[in-house]
Coordinates of C-alpha atoms and ligand atoms in Angstrom, one line a residue:
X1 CA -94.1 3.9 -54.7
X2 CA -96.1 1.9 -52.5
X3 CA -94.8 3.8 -49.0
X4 CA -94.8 7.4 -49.8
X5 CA -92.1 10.0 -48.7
X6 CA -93.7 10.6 -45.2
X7 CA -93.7 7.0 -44.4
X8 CA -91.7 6.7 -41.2
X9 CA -89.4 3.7 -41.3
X10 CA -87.8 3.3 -38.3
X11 CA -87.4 0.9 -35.1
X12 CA -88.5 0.5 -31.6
X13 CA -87.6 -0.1 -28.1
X14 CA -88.9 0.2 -24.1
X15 CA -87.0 1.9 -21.4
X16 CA -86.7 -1.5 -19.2
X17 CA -85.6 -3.7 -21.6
X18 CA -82.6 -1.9 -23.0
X19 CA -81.8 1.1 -20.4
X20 CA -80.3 -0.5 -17.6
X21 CA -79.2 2.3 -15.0
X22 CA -82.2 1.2 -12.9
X23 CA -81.2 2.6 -9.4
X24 CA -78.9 6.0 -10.9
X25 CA -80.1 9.6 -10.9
X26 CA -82.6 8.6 -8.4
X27 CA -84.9 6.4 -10.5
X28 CA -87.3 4.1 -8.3
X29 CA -88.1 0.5 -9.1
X30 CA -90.5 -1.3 -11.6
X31 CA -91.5 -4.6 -11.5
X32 CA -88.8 -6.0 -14.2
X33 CA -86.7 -4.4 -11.5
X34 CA -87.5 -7.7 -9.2
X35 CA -88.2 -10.1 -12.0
X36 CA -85.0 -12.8 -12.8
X37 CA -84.2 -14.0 -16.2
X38 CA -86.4 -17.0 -17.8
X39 CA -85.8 -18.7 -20.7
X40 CA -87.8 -20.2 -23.5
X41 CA -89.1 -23.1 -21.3
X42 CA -88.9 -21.5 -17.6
X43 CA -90.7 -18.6 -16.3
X44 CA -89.2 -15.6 -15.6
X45 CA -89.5 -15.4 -11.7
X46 CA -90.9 -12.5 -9.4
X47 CA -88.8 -12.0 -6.4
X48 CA -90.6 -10.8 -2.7
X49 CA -90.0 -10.7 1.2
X50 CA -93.2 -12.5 2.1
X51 CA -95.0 -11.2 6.0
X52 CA -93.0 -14.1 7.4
X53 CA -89.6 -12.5 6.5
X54 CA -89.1 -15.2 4.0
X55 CA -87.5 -14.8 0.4
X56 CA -89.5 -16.2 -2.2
X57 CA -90.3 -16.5 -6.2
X58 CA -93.0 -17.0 -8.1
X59 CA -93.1 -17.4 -11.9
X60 CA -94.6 -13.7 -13.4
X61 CA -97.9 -13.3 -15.0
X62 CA -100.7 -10.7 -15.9
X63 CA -102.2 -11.8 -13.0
X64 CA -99.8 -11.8 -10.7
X65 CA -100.7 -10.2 -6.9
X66 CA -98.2 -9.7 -4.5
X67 CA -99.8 -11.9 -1.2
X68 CA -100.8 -9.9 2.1
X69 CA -97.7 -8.2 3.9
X70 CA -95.6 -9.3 1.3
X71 CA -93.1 -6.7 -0.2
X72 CA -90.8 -6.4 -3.5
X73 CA -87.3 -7.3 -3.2
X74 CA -84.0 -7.4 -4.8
X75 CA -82.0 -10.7 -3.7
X76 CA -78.1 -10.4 -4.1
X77 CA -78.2 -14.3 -5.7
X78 CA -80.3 -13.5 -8.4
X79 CA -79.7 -11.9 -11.8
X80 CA -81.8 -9.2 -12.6
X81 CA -81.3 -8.7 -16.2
X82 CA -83.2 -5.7 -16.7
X83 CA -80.9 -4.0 -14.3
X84 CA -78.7 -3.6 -17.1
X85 CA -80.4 -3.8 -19.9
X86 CA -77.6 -2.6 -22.7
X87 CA -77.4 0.4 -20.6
X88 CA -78.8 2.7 -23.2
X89 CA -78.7 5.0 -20.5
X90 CA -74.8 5.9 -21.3
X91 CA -74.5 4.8 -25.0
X92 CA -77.5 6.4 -26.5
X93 CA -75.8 8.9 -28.4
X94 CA -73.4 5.7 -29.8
X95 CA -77.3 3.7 -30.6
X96 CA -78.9 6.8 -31.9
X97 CA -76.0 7.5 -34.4
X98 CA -76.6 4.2 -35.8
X99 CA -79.8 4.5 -36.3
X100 CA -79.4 7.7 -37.9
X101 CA -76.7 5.0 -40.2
X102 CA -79.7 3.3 -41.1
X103 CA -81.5 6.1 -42.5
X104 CA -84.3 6.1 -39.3
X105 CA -87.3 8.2 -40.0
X106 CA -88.9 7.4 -36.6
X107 CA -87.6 6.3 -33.2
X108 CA -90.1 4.7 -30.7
X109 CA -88.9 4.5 -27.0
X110 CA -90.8 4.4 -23.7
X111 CA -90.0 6.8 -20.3
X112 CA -89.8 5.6 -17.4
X113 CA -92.2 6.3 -15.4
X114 CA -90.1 5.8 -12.2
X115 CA -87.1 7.8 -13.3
X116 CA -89.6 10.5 -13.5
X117 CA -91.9 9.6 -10.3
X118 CA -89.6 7.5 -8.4
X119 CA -92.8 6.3 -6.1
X120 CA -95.5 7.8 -8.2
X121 CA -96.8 9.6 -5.3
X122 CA -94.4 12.8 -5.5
X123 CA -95.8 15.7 -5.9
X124 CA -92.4 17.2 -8.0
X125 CA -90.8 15.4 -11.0
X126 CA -86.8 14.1 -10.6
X127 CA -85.1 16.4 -12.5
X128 CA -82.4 14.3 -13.7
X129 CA -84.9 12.3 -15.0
X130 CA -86.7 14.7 -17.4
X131 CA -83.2 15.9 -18.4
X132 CA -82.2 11.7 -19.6
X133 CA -84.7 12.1 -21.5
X134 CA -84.6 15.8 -23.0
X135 CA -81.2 14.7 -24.1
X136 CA -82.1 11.9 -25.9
X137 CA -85.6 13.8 -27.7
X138 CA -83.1 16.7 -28.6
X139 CA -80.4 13.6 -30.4
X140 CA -83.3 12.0 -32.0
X141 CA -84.0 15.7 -33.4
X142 CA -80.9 16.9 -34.0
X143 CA -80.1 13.1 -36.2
X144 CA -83.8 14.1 -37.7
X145 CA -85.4 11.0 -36.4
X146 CA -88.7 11.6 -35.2
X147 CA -89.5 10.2 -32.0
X148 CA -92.5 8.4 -30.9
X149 CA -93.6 7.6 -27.0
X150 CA -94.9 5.0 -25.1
X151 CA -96.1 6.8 -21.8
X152 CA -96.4 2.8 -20.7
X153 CA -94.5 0.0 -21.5
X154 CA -95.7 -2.2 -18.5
X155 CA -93.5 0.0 -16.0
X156 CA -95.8 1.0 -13.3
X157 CA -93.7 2.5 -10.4
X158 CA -93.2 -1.0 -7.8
X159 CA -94.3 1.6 -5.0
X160 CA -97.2 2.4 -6.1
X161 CA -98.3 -1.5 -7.1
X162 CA -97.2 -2.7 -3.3
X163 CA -99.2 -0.1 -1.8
X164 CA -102.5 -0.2 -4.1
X165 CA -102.2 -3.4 -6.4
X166 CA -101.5 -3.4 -9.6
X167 CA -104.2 -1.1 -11.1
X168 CA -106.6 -2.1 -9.0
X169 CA -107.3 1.0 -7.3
X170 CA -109.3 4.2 -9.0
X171 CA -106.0 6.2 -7.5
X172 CA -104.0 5.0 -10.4
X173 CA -106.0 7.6 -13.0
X174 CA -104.9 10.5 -10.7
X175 CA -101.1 9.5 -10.5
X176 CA -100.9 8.6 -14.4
X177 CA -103.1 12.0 -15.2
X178 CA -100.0 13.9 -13.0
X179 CA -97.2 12.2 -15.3
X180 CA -98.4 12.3 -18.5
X181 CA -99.3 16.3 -17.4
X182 CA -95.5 16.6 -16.4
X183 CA -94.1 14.9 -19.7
X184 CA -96.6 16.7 -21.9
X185 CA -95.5 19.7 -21.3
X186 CA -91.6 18.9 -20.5
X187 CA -91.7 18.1 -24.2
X188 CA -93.8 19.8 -26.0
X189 CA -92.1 20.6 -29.2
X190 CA -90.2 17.7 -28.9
X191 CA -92.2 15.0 -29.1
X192 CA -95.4 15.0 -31.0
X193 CA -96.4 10.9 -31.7
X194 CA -97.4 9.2 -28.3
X195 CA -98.3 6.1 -27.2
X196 CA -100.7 6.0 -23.8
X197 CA -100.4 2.0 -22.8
X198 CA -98.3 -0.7 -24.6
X199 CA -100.2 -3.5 -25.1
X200 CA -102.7 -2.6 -23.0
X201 CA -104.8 -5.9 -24.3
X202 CA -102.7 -8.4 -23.1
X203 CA -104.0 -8.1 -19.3
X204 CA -106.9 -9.8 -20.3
X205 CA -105.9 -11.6 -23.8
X206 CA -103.4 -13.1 -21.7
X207 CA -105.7 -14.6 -19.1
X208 CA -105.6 -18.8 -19.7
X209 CA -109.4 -19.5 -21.0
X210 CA -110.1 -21.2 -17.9
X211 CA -109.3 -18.2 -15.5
X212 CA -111.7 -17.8 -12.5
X213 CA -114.2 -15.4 -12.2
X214 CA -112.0 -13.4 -9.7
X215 CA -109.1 -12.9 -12.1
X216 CA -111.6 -11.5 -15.0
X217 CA -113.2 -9.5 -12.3
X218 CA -109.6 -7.8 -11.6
X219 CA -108.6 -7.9 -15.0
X220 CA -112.0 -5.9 -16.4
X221 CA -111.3 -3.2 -13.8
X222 CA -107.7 -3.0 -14.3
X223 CA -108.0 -2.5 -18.0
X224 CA -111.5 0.1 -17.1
X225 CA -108.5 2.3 -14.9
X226 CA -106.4 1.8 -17.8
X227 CA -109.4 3.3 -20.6
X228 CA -109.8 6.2 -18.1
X229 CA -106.4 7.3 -17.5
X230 CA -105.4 7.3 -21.5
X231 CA -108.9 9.0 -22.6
X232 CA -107.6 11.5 -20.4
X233 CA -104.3 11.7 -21.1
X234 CA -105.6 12.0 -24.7
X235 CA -108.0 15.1 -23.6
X236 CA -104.7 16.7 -21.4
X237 CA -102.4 15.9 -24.4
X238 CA -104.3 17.7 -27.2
X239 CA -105.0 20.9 -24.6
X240 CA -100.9 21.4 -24.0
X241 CA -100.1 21.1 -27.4
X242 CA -102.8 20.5 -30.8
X243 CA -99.9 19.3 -32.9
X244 CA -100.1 16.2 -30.8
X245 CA -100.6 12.5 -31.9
X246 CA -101.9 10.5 -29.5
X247 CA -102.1 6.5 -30.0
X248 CA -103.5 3.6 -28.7
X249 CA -101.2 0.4 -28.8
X250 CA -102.8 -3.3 -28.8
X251 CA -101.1 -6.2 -29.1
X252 CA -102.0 -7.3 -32.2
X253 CA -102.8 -11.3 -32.8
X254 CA -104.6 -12.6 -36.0
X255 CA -106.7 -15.6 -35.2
X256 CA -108.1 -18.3 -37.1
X257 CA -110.2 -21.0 -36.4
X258 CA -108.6 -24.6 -37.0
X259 CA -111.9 -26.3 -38.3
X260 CA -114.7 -24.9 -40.0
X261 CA -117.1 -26.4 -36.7
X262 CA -119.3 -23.5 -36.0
X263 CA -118.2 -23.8 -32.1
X264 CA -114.4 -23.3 -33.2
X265 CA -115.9 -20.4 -35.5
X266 CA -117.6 -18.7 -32.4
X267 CA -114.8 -19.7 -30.6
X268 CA -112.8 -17.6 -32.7
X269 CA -114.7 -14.6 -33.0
X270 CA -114.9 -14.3 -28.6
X271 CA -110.8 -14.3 -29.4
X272 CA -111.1 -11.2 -31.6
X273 CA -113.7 -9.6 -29.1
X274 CA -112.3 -10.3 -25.8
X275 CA -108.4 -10.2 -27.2
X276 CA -108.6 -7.3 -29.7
X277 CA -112.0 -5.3 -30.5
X278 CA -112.5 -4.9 -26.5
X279 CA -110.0 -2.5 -26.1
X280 CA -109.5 -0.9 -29.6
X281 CA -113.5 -0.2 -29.5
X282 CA -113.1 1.8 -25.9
X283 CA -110.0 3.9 -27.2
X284 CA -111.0 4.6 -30.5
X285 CA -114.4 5.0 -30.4
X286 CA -115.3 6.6 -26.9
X287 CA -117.5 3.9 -25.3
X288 CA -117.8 -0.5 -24.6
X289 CA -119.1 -2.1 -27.4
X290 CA -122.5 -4.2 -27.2
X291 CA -120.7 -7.3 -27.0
X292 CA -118.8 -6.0 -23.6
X293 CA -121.8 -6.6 -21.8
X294 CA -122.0 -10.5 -22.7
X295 CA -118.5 -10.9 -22.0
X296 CA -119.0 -9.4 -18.3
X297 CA -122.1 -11.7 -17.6
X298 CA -120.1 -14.6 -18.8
X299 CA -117.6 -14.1 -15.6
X300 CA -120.1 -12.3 -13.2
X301 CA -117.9 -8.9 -13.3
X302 CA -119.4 -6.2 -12.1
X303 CA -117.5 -2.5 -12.8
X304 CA -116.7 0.5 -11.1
X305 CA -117.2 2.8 -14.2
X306 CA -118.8 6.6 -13.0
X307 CA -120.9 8.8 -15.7
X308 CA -117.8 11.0 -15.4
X309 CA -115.5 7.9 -17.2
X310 CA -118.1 7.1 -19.7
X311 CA -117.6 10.9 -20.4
X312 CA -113.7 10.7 -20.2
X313 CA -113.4 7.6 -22.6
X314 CA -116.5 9.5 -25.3
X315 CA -114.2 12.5 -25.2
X316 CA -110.7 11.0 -25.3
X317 CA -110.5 8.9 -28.4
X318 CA -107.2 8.4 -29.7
X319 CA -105.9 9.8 -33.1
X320 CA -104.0 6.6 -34.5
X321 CA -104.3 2.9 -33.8
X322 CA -100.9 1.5 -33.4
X323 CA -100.3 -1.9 -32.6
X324 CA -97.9 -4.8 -32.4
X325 CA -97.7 -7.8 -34.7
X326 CA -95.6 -10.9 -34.6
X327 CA -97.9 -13.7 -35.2
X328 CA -101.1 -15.5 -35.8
X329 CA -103.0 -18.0 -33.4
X330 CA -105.4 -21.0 -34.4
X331 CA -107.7 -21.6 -31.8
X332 CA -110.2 -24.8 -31.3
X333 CA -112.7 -25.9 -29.0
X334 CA -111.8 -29.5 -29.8
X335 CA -109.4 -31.5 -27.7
X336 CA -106.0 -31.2 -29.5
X337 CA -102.2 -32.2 -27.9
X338 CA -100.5 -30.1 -30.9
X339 CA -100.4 -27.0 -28.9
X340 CA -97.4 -24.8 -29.5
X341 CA -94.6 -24.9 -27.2
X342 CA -92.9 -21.5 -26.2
X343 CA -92.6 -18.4 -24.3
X344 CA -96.5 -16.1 -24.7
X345 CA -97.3 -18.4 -26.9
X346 CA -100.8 -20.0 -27.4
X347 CA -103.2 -21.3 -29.4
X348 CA -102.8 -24.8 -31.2
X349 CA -100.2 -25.6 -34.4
X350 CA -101.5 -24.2 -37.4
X351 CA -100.0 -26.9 -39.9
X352 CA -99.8 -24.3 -43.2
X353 CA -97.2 -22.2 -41.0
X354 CA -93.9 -22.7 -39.7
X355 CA -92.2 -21.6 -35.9
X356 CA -89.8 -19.5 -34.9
X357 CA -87.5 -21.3 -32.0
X358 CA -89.7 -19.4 -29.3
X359 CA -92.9 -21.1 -31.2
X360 CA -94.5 -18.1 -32.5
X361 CA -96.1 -18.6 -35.4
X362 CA -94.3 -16.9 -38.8
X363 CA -97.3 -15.8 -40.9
X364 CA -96.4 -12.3 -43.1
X365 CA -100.0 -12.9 -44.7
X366 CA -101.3 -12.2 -41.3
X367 CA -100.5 -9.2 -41.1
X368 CA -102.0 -7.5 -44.2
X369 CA -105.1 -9.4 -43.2
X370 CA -105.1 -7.2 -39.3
X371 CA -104.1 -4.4 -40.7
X372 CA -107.2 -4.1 -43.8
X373 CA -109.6 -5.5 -41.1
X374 CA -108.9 -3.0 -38.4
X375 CA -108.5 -0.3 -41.1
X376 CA -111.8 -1.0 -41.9
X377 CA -113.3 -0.9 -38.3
X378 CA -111.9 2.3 -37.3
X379 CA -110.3 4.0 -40.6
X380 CA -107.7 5.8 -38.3
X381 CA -104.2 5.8 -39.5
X382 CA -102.3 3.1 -38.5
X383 CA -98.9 2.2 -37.1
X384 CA -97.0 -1.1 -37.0
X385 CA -94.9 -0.1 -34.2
X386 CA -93.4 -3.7 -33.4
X387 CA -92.8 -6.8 -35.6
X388 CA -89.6 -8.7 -35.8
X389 CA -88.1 -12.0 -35.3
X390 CA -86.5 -13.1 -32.1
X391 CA -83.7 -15.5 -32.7
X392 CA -80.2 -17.4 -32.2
X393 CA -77.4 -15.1 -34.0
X394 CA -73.4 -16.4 -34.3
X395 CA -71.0 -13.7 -34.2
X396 CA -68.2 -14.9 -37.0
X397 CA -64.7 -14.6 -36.0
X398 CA -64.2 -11.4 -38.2
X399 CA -67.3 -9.7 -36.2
X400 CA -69.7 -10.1 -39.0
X401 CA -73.3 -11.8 -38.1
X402 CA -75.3 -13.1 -40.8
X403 CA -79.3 -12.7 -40.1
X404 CA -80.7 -14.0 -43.4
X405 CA -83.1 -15.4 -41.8
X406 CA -84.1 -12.0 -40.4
X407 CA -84.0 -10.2 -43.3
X408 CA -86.6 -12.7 -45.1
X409 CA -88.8 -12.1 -41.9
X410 CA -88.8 -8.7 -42.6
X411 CA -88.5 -8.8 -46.6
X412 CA -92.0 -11.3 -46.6
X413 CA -93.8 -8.6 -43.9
X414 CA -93.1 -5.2 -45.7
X415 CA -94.6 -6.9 -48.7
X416 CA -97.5 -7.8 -47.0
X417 CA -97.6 -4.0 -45.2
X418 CA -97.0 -3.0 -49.3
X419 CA -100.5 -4.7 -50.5
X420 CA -102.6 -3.5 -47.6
X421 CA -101.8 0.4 -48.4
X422 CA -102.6 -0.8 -52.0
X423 CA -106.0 -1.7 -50.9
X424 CA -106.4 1.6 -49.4
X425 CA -105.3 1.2 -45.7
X426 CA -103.6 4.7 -44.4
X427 CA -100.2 3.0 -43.2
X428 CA -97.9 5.8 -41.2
X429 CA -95.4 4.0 -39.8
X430 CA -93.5 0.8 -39.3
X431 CA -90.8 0.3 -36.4
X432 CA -89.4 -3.0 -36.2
X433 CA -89.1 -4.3 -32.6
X434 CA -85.6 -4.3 -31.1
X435 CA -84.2 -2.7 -33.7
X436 CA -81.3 -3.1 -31.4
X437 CA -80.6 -6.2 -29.3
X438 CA -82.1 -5.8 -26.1
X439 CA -83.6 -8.0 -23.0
X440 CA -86.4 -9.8 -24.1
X441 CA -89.7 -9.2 -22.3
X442 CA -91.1 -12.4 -22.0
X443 CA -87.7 -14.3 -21.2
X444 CA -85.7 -12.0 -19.9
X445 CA -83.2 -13.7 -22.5
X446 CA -80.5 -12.0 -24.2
X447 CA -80.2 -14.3 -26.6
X448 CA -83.6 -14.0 -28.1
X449 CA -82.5 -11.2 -30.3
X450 CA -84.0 -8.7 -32.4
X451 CA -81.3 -6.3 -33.4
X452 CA -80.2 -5.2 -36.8
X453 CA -77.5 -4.0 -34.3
X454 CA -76.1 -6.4 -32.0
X455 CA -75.0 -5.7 -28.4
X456 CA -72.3 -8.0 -27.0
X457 CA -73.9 -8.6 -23.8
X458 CA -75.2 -12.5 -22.4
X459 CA -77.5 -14.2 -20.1
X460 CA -75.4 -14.5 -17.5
X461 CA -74.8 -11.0 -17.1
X462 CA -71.1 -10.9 -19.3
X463 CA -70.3 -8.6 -22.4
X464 CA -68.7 -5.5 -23.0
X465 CA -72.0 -4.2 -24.6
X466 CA -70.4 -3.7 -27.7
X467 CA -72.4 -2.9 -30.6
X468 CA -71.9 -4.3 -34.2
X469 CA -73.9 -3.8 -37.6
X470 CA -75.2 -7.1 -38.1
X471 CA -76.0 -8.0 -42.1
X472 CA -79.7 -6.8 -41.6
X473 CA -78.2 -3.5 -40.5
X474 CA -77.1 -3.0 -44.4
X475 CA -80.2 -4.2 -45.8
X476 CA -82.8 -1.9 -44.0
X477 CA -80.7 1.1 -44.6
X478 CA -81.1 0.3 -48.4
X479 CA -84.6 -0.5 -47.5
X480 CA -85.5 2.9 -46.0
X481 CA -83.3 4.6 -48.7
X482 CA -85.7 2.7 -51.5
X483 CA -88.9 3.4 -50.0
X484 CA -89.7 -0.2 -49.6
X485 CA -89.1 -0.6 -53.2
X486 CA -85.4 -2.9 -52.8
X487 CA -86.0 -5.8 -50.7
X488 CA -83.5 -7.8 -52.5
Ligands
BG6_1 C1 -94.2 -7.2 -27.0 C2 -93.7 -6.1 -26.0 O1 -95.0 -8.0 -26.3 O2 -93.3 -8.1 -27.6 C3 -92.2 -6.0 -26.0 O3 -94.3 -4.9 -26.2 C4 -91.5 -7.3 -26.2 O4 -91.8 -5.4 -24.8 C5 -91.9 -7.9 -27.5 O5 -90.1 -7.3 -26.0 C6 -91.3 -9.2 -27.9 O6 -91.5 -10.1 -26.9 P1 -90.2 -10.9 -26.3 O7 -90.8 -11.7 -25.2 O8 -89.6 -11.7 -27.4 O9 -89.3 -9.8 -25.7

């Protein structure tokens, strides 16, 4: 057996994307909260009241900033498909008994931060938010799934980025130290694997390579508030309860270089710095590396960092490394037209690999290749805690939905998980990204799905949200029941 009996097989999810309920039980807003639907060609747009009085959109980003006077608004024109979600909020004891179907070791879900601090700024938590969520950790329990928490899946409350940016202000350490102290000990017992920041790379992997010197600036000190305020979570989270697990979560990209020209190799190597080792070095090993310092001087930043944060971050290192994976990017310095089409994705065509229809390149062999190289440079266990395929399905008339193509995604990348912890690499966990069909991040879509369970809901807002065990659903239940071992 290659995964052993601990392994935790299991799925994942984030409170905005599948939810819904956004203004009940006195939950405040998020950004996805004012951000419309995209699709794979067309921006998702961020809806405001600019100091005019004027409604406006602007296509969302990393970088976005909401303009002087401005303020966040709902417009009763748009669609808002987060608003919904598949309203997890009142069918989670429906999803998690299907999970449970499927043999689930391991849940991961994000909370809210606004259904706990509406505004951020509260000084007492809303009650009917811990309860939500109380509920759902005591289901998860009770249907022996263990669950595992993202503190952050890009949720910031919207009050607190209209009045102080987003994570631009030292203040944000202070409010994010008072949640995860709430949640810590609301749960303790309950939940023992956490995550502190999804993704917390892609504010500055996602910056184009041409960004100016201002949006590095922001994005350095944006991701230093970010260091702080999960090295300190880590410190809080170990005192309320030692049993805890406390995780970093990158988004993890493997890049090649598309010619062997030394500029494309250096090339290359700044993307692993800047887009991966940058932050995994801070959370799991306590301080910047060496190379931080050439990557400031290259855009002029200058840091607020105090001795008392270079303290926090040596002192908060996190127990596991967890990470996303759904692709691999070639990069070149030369001038090339094949770039790759698609939502979030970048990087040039890479022409030994083929695309899903959102462009993102399908490369299982990746994967092993991230997970023995970070293994290596940290040896801390390691979870896979996203990976999937997002794609078109067809519901047949007699309900079923055939997702071979999904099931070969998958099939290809558990091998590839398989061989790494052959070569030694301490592999805890894999939870497959929307293991239920939810609203995609980057598109807002619907019909980029993910599910081994599908949710009748649609783009344009119709759907009884239905759910129904899609082919895939079958095959992973015999694949956690195996151990990995049946992929057929
Ligand atoms: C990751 C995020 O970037 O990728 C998820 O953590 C997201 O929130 C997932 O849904 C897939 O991206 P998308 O754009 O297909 O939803």
């Amino acid at each position: 057996m290659k995964f052993n009996e601990n392994f935790y097989w299991g799925g994942a999810v984030a409170a905005n994307q599948c939810e819904g309920a956004w203004n009940v039980d006195g939950r405040g807003m998020a950004r996805t909260d004012v951000t419309t639907g995209g699709t794979v060609n067309t921006p998702r747009m961020i809806t405001f009241i600019d100091k005019d009085g004027n409604k406006q959109k602007v296509p969302n980003s990393h970088s976005f900033k909401l303009p002087e006077g401005a303020h966040f608004a709902v417009f009763d024109d748009e669609l808002y498909p987060n608003h919904d979600g598949i309203d997890f909020y009142h069918h989670y004891k429906e999803d998690i008994a299907l999970l449970k179907e499927m043999g689930f070791k391991m849940f991961r879900l994000s909370i809210s931060w606004s259904r706990i601090y509406p505004t951020g700024e509260e000084d007492t938590p809303n009650q009917a938010g811990l309860d939500f969520y109380r509920n759902v950790f005591t289901e998860l329990r009770n249907a022996g799934i263990e669950p595992l928490v993202s503190i952050w899946h890009f949720d910031t409350p919207l009050a607190l980025e209209e009045k102080y940016g987003d994570w631009q202000d030292r203040k944000y350490i202070a409010f994010y130290e008072k949640y995860v102290t709430t949640i810590f000990n609301e749960y303790k017992g309950l939940v023992k694997y956490w995550l502190t920041f999804n993704e917390i790379n892609n504010t500055i992997n996602f910056l184009p390579d041409d960004a100016s010197d201002e949006q590095y600036q922001e994005a350095y000190q944006h991701l230093h508030y970010q260091f702080v305020a999960s090295a300190r979570a880590v410190q809080i989270g170990h005192k309320v309860d030692p049993e805890n697990k406390i995780g970093c979560m990158i988004c993890g990209i493997t890049y090649y270089p598309l010619t062997s020209d030394p500029q494309d190799i250096l090339f290359n190597r700044s993307k692993w710095e800047k887009g991966i080792f940058y932050c995994g070095d801070v959370q799991c090993k306590g301080k910047y590396p060496t190379f931080a310092k050439r990557l400031w001087k290259e855009h002029n930043v200058q840091l607020d960092i105090t001795d008392q944060d270079l303290e926090d971050l040596k002192n908060g290192t996190v127990d596991i490394y967890t990470f996303s994976y759904y692709m691999s990017q070639a990069v070149t310095t030369h001038p090339n037209d094949d770039t790759v089409g698609g939502n979030m994705s970048f990087g040039v065509r890479n022409p030994y690999l083929t695309y899903s229809d959102w462009g993102w390149a399908l490369d299982p062999q990746g994967l092993r290749y991230y997970l023995e190289m970070i293994y290596d440079r940290y040896e801390k266990p390691l979870m896979v805690v996203e990976n999937g395929l997002g794609a078109y399905d067809t519901v047949e008339e007699d309900g079923s939905i055939h997702d071979n193509y999904r099931i070969e995604y998958y099939r290809e990348h558990i091998k590839e998980m398989a061989k790494a912890i052959e070569n030694g690499v301490d592999l805890i966990a894999y939870t497959t990204w929307g293991c239920i069909d939810l609203v995609s991040a980057g598109t807002g879509e619907m019909r980029k799905r993910y599910g081994f369970i599908y949710v009748d809901k649609h783009d344009d807002g119709t759907g009884t949200m239905k759910r129904m065990k899609k082919d895939s659903f079958y095959w992973y239940k015999k694949v956690i029941a195996s151990q990995g071992e049946d992929l057929d």
